[in-house]
Tab-separated table of C-alpha atoms in Angstrom:
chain	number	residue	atom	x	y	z
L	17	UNK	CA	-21.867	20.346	2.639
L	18	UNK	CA	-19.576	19.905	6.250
L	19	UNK	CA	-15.750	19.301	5.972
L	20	UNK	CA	-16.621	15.380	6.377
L	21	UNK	CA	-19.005	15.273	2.976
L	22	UNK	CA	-16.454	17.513	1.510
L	23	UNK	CA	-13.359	14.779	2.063
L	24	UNK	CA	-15.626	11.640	1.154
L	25	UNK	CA	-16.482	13.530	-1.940
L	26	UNK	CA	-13.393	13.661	-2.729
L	27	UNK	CA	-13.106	10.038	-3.794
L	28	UNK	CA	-14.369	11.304	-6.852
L	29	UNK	CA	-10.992	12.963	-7.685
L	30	UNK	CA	-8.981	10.489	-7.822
L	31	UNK	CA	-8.486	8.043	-11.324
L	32	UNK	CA	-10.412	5.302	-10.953
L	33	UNK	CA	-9.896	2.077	-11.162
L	34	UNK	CA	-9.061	0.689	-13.937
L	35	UNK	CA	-11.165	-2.696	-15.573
L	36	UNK	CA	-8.132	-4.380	-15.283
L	37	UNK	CA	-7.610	-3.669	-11.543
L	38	UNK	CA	-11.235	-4.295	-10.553
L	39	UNK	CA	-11.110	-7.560	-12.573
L	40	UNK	CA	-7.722	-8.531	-10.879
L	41	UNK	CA	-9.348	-8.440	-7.659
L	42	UNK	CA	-11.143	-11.529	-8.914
L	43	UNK	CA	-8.020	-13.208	-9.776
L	44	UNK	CA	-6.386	-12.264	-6.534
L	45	UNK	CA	-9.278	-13.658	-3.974
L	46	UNK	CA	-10.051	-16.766	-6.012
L	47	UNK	CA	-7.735	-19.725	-5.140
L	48	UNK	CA	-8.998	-21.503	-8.378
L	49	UNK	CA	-7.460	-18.935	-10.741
L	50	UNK	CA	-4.867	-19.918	-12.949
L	51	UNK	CA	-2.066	-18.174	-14.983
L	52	UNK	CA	-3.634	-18.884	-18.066
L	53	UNK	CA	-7.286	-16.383	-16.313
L	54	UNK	CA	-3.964	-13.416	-15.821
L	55	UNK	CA	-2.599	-13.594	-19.337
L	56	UNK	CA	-6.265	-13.326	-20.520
L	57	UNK	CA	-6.939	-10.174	-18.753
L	58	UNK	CA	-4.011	-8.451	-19.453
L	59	UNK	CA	-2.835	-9.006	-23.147
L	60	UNK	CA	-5.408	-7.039	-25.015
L	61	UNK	CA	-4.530	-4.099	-22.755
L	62	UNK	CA	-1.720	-2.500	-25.105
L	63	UNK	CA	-0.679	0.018	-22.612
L	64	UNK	CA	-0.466	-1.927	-19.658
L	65	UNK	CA	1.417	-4.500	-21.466
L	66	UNK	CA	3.493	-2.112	-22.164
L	67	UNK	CA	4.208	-0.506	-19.148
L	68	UNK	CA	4.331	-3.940	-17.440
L	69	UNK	CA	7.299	-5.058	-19.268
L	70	UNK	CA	8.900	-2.037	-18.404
L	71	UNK	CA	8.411	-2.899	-14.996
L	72	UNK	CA	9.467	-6.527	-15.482
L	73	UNK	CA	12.521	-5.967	-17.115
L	74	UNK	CA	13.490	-3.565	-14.368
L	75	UNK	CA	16.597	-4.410	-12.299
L	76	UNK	CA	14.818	-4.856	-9.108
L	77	UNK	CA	13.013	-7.998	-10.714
L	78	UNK	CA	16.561	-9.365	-11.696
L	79	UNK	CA	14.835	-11.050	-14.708
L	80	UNK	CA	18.146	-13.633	-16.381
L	81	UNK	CA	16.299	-12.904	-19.501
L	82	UNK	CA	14.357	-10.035	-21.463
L	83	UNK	CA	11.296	-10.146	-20.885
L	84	UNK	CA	8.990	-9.784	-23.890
L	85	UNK	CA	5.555	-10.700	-23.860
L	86	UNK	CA	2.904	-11.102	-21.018
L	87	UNK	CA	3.189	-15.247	-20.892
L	88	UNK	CA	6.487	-15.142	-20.512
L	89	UNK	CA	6.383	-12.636	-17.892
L	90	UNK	CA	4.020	-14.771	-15.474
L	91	UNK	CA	6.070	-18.178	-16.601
L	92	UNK	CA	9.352	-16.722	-15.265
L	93	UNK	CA	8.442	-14.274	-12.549
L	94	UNK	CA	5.091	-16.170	-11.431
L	95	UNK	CA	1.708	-14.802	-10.884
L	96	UNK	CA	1.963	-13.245	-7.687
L	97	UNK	CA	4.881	-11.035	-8.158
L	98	UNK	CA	3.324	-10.368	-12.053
L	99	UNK	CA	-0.167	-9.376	-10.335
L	100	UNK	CA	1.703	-7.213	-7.778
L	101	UNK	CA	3.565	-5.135	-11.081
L	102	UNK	CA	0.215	-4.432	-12.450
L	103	UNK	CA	-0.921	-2.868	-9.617
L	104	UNK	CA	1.865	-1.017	-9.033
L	105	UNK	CA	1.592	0.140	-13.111
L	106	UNK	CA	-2.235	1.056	-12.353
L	107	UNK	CA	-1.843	3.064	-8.778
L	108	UNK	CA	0.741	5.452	-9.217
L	109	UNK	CA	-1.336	8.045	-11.144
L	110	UNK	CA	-2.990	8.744	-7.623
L	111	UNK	CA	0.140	9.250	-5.875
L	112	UNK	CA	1.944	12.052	-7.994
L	113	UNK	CA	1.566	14.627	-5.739
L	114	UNK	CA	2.358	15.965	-2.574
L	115	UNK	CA	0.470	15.873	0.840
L	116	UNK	CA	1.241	19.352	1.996
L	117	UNK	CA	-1.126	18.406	5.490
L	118	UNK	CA	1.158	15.428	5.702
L	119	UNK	CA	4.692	17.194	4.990
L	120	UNK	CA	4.723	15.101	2.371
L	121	UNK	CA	6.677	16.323	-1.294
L	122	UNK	CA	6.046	15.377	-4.400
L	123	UNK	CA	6.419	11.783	-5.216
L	124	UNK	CA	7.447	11.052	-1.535
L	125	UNK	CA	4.283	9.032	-0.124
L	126	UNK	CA	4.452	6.732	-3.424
L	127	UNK	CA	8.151	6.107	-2.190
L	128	UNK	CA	7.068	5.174	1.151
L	129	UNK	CA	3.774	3.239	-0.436
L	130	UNK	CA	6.148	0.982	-2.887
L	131	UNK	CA	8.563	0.718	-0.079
L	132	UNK	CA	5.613	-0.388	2.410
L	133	UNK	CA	4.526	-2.960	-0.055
L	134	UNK	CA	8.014	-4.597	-0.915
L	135	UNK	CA	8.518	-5.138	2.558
L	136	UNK	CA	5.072	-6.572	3.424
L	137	UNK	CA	5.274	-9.254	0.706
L	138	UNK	CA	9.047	-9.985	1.757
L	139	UNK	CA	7.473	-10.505	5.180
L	140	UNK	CA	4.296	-12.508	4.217
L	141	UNK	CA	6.880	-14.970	2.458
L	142	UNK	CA	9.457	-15.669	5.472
L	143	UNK	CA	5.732	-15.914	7.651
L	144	UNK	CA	4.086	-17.791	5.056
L	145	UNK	CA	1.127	-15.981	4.650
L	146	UNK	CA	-1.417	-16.367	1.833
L	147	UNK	CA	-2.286	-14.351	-0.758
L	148	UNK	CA	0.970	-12.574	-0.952
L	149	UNK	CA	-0.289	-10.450	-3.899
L	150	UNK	CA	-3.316	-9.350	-2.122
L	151	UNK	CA	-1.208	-8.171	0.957
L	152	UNK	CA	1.045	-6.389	-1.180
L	153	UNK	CA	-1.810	-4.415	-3.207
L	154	UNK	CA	-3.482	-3.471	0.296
L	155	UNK	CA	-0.177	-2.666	1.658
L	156	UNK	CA	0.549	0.163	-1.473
L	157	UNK	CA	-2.517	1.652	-1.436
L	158	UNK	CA	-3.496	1.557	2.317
L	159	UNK	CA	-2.633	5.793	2.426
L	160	UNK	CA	-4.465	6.754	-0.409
L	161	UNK	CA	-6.872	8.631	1.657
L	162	UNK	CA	-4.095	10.977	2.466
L	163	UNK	CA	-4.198	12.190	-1.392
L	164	UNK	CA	-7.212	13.170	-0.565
L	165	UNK	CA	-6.968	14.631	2.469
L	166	UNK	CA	-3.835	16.422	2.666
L	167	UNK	CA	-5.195	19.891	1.875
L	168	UNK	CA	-7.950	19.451	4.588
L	169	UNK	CA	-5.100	18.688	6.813
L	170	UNK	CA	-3.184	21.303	6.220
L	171	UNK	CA	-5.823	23.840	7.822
L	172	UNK	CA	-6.573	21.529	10.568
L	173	UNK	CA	-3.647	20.561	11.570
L	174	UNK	CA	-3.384	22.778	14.505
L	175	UNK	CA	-6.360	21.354	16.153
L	176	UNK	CA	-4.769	17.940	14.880
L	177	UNK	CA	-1.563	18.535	17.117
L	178	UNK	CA	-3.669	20.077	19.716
L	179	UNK	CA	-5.162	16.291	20.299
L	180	UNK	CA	-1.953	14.342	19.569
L	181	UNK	CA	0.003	16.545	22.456
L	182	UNK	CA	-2.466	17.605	24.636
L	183	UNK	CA	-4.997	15.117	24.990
L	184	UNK	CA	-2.678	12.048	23.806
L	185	UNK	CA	-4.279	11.219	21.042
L	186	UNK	CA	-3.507	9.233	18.244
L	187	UNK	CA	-2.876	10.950	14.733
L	188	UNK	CA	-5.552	9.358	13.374
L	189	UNK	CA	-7.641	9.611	16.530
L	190	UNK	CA	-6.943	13.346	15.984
L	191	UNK	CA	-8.057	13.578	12.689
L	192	UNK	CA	-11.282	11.762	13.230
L	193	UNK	CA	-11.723	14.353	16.233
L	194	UNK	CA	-11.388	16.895	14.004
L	195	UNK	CA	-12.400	15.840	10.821
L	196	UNK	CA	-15.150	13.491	11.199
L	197	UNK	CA	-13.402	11.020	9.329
L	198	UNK	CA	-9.566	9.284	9.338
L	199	UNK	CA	-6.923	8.999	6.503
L	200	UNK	CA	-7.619	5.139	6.940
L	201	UNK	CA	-11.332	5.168	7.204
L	202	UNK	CA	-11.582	6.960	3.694
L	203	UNK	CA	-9.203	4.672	2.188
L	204	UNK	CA	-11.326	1.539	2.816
L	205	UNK	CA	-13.985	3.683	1.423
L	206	UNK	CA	-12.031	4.144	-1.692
L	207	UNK	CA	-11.700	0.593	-1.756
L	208	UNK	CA	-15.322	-0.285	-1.765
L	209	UNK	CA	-15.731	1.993	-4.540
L	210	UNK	CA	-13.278	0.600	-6.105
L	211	UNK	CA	-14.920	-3.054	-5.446
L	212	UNK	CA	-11.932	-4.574	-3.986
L	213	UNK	CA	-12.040	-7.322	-2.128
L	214	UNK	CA	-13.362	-7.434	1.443
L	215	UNK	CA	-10.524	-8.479	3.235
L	216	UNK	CA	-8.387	-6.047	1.683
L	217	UNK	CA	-10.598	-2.877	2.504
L	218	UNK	CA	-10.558	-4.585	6.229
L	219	UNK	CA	-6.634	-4.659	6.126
L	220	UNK	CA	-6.574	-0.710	4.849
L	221	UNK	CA	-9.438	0.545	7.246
L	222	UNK	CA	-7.213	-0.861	10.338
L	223	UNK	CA	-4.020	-0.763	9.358
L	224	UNK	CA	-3.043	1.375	12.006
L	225	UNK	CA	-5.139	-0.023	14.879
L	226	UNK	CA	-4.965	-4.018	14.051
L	227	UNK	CA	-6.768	-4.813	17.364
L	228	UNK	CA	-9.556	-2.998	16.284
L	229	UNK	CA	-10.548	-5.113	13.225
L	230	UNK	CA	-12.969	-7.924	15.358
L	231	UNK	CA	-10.010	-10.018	15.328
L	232	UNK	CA	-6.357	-9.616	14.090
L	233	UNK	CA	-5.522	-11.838	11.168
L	234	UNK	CA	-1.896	-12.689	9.749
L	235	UNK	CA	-2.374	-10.555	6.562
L	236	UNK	CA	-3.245	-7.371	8.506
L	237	UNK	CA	-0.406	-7.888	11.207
L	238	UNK	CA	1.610	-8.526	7.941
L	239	UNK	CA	0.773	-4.915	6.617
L	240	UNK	CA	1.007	-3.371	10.338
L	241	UNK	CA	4.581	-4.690	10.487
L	242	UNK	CA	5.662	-3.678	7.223
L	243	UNK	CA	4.697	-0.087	7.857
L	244	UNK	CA	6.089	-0.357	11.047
L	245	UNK	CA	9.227	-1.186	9.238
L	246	UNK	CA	9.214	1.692	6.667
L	247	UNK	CA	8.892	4.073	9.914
L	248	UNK	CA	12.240	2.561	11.458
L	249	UNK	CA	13.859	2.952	8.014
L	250	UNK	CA	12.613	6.645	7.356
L	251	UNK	CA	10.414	6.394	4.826
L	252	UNK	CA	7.252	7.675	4.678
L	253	UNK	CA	7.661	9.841	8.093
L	254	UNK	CA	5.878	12.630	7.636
L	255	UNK	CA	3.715	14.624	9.835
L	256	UNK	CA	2.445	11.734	11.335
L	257	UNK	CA	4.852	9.514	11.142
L	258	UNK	CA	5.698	8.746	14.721
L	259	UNK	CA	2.211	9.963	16.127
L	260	UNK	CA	0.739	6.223	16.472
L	261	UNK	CA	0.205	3.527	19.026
L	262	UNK	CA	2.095	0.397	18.497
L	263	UNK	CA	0.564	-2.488	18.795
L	264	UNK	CA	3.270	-5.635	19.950
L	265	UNK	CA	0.351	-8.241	19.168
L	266	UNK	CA	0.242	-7.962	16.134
L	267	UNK	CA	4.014	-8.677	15.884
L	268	UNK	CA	3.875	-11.511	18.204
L	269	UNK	CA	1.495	-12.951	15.860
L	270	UNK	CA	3.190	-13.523	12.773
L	271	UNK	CA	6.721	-14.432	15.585
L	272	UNK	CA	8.473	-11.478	14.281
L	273	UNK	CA	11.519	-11.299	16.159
L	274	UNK	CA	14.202	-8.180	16.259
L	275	UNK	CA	16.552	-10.465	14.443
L	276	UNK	CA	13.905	-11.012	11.455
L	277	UNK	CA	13.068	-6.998	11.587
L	278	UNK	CA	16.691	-6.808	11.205
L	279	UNK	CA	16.966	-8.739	8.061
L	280	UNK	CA	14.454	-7.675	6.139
L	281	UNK	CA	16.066	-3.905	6.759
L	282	UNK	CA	19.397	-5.133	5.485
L	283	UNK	CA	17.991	-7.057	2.348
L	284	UNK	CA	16.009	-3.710	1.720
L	285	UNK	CA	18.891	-1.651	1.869
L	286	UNK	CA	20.968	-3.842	0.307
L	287	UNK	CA	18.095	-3.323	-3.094
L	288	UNK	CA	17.546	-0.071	-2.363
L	289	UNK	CA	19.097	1.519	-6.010
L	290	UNK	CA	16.844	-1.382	-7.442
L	291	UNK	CA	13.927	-0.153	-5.919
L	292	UNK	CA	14.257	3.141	-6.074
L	293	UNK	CA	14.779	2.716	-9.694
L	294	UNK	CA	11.316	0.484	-9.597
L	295	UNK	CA	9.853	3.417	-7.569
L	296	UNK	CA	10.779	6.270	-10.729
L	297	UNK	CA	9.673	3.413	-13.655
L	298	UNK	CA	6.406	3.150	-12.112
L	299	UNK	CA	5.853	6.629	-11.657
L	300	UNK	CA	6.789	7.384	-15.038
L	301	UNK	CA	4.791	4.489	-17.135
């Protein structure tokens, strides 16, 4: 087995999905579904109830009431930010540990993951883009092929650098080079295996090079931004942080303008405790 079967194996590592997330999916891409299809798939999950209140009763949400059952939590908070909680709840088991390839710590690209995902559904609701819970799942789990892939980094990063300062490359063309295979590439692969929806293993496979996707659509740019974003703010800038092209069509797409970037940034910082406190629930539940 080469380095390249090694890393796709990998997938298998990982917690799978769960029923719930896989059946969300079908919630999340059909138009048609109602909060009434969402309270049926959750309620007879005890644990996820659970933990879901925990996040919904969490001071980033800002509930003006205790939250207490599953019905209530969709009637006040609405289905896309509900949907969003429960797949924060069922994706941070992945994310627990560090990305030693990526100079990454312990509990540090979750951070930047939750961060990335805030920020993209904040964005997709000034732009008014669709779908806002699907752009914020894709948005938190667009690096999980870096859980993977750290270790394999780690030993290959010289090469890696080599490309980046050398030859100009990309991070992720780097990787690729040496690897056989990207950080993004093996995400949307986790994604199929996880049978999520099309459009959101599109948006993780190219969220880094938009213009490569056949056609850049307002839900990718949305997730390019937003990462964009977390990199001006710090988070998430690890190893690779800075190492990517930027692409300003995708921004002049959705009319993102400096003063806009600039807003979301303060309203972030401004709920930062909130979210940080969000960030430690989740990885706790």
């Amino acid at each position: 087995m080469n380095t390249m079967e090694e890393i796709i194996a990998g997938i298998d590592s990982l917690a799978p999905a769960s029923f719930v997330s896989e059946k969300l999916m079908a919630v999340i891409s059909d138009p048609h579904s109602s909060s009434a299809d969402l309270v049926d798939l959750v309620k007879y999950d005890q644990s996820l109830t659970v933990n879901l209140l925990k996040l919904c009763n969490s001071a980033y949400v800002g509930a003006v009431k205790t939250i207490t059952s599953i019905k209530q939590s969709v009637a006040l908070l609405g289905m896309d930010k509900v949907i969003s909680l429960i797949m924060l709840a069922n994706n941070a088991e992945n994310f627990r540990t560090g990305q030693r390839g990526y100079d990454l710590v312990q509990g540090e690209l979750w951070k930047y993951s939750v961060s990335s995902a805030i920020i993209a559904q904040e964005l997709a609701k000034e732009k008014k883009v669709g779908n806002m819970a699907m752009v914020f799942t894709a948005a938190l789990i667009k690096d999980v092929g870096k859980v993977i892939m750290g270790d394999y980094i780690a030993d290959a990063l010289p090469g890696i650098w080599n490309g980046v300062q050398k030859k100009g490359l990309t991070f992720q063309d780097a990787e690729r080079a040496v690897l056989g295979i990207d950080h993004a590439e093996l995400g949307a692969m986790v994604a199929q295996q996880w049978h999520f929806d099309p459009e959101m293993v599109k948006i993780i496979r190219f969220h880094h090079e938009p213009l490569k996707s056949g056609g850049v659509d307002r839900s990718l740019s949305v997730v390019y931004v937003a990462d964009c974003i977390c990199m001006m703010i710090g988070q998430g800038v690890g190893a690779d942080g800075l190492a990517y092209r930027y692409y300003q069509e995708a921004v002049d797409q959705l009319e993102v303008t400096a003063v806009d970037i600039q807003r979301i940034i303060v309203r972030f910082r401004e709920k930062y405790e909130e979210i940080d406190a969000l960030i430690n629930i989740s990885r706790g539940v």
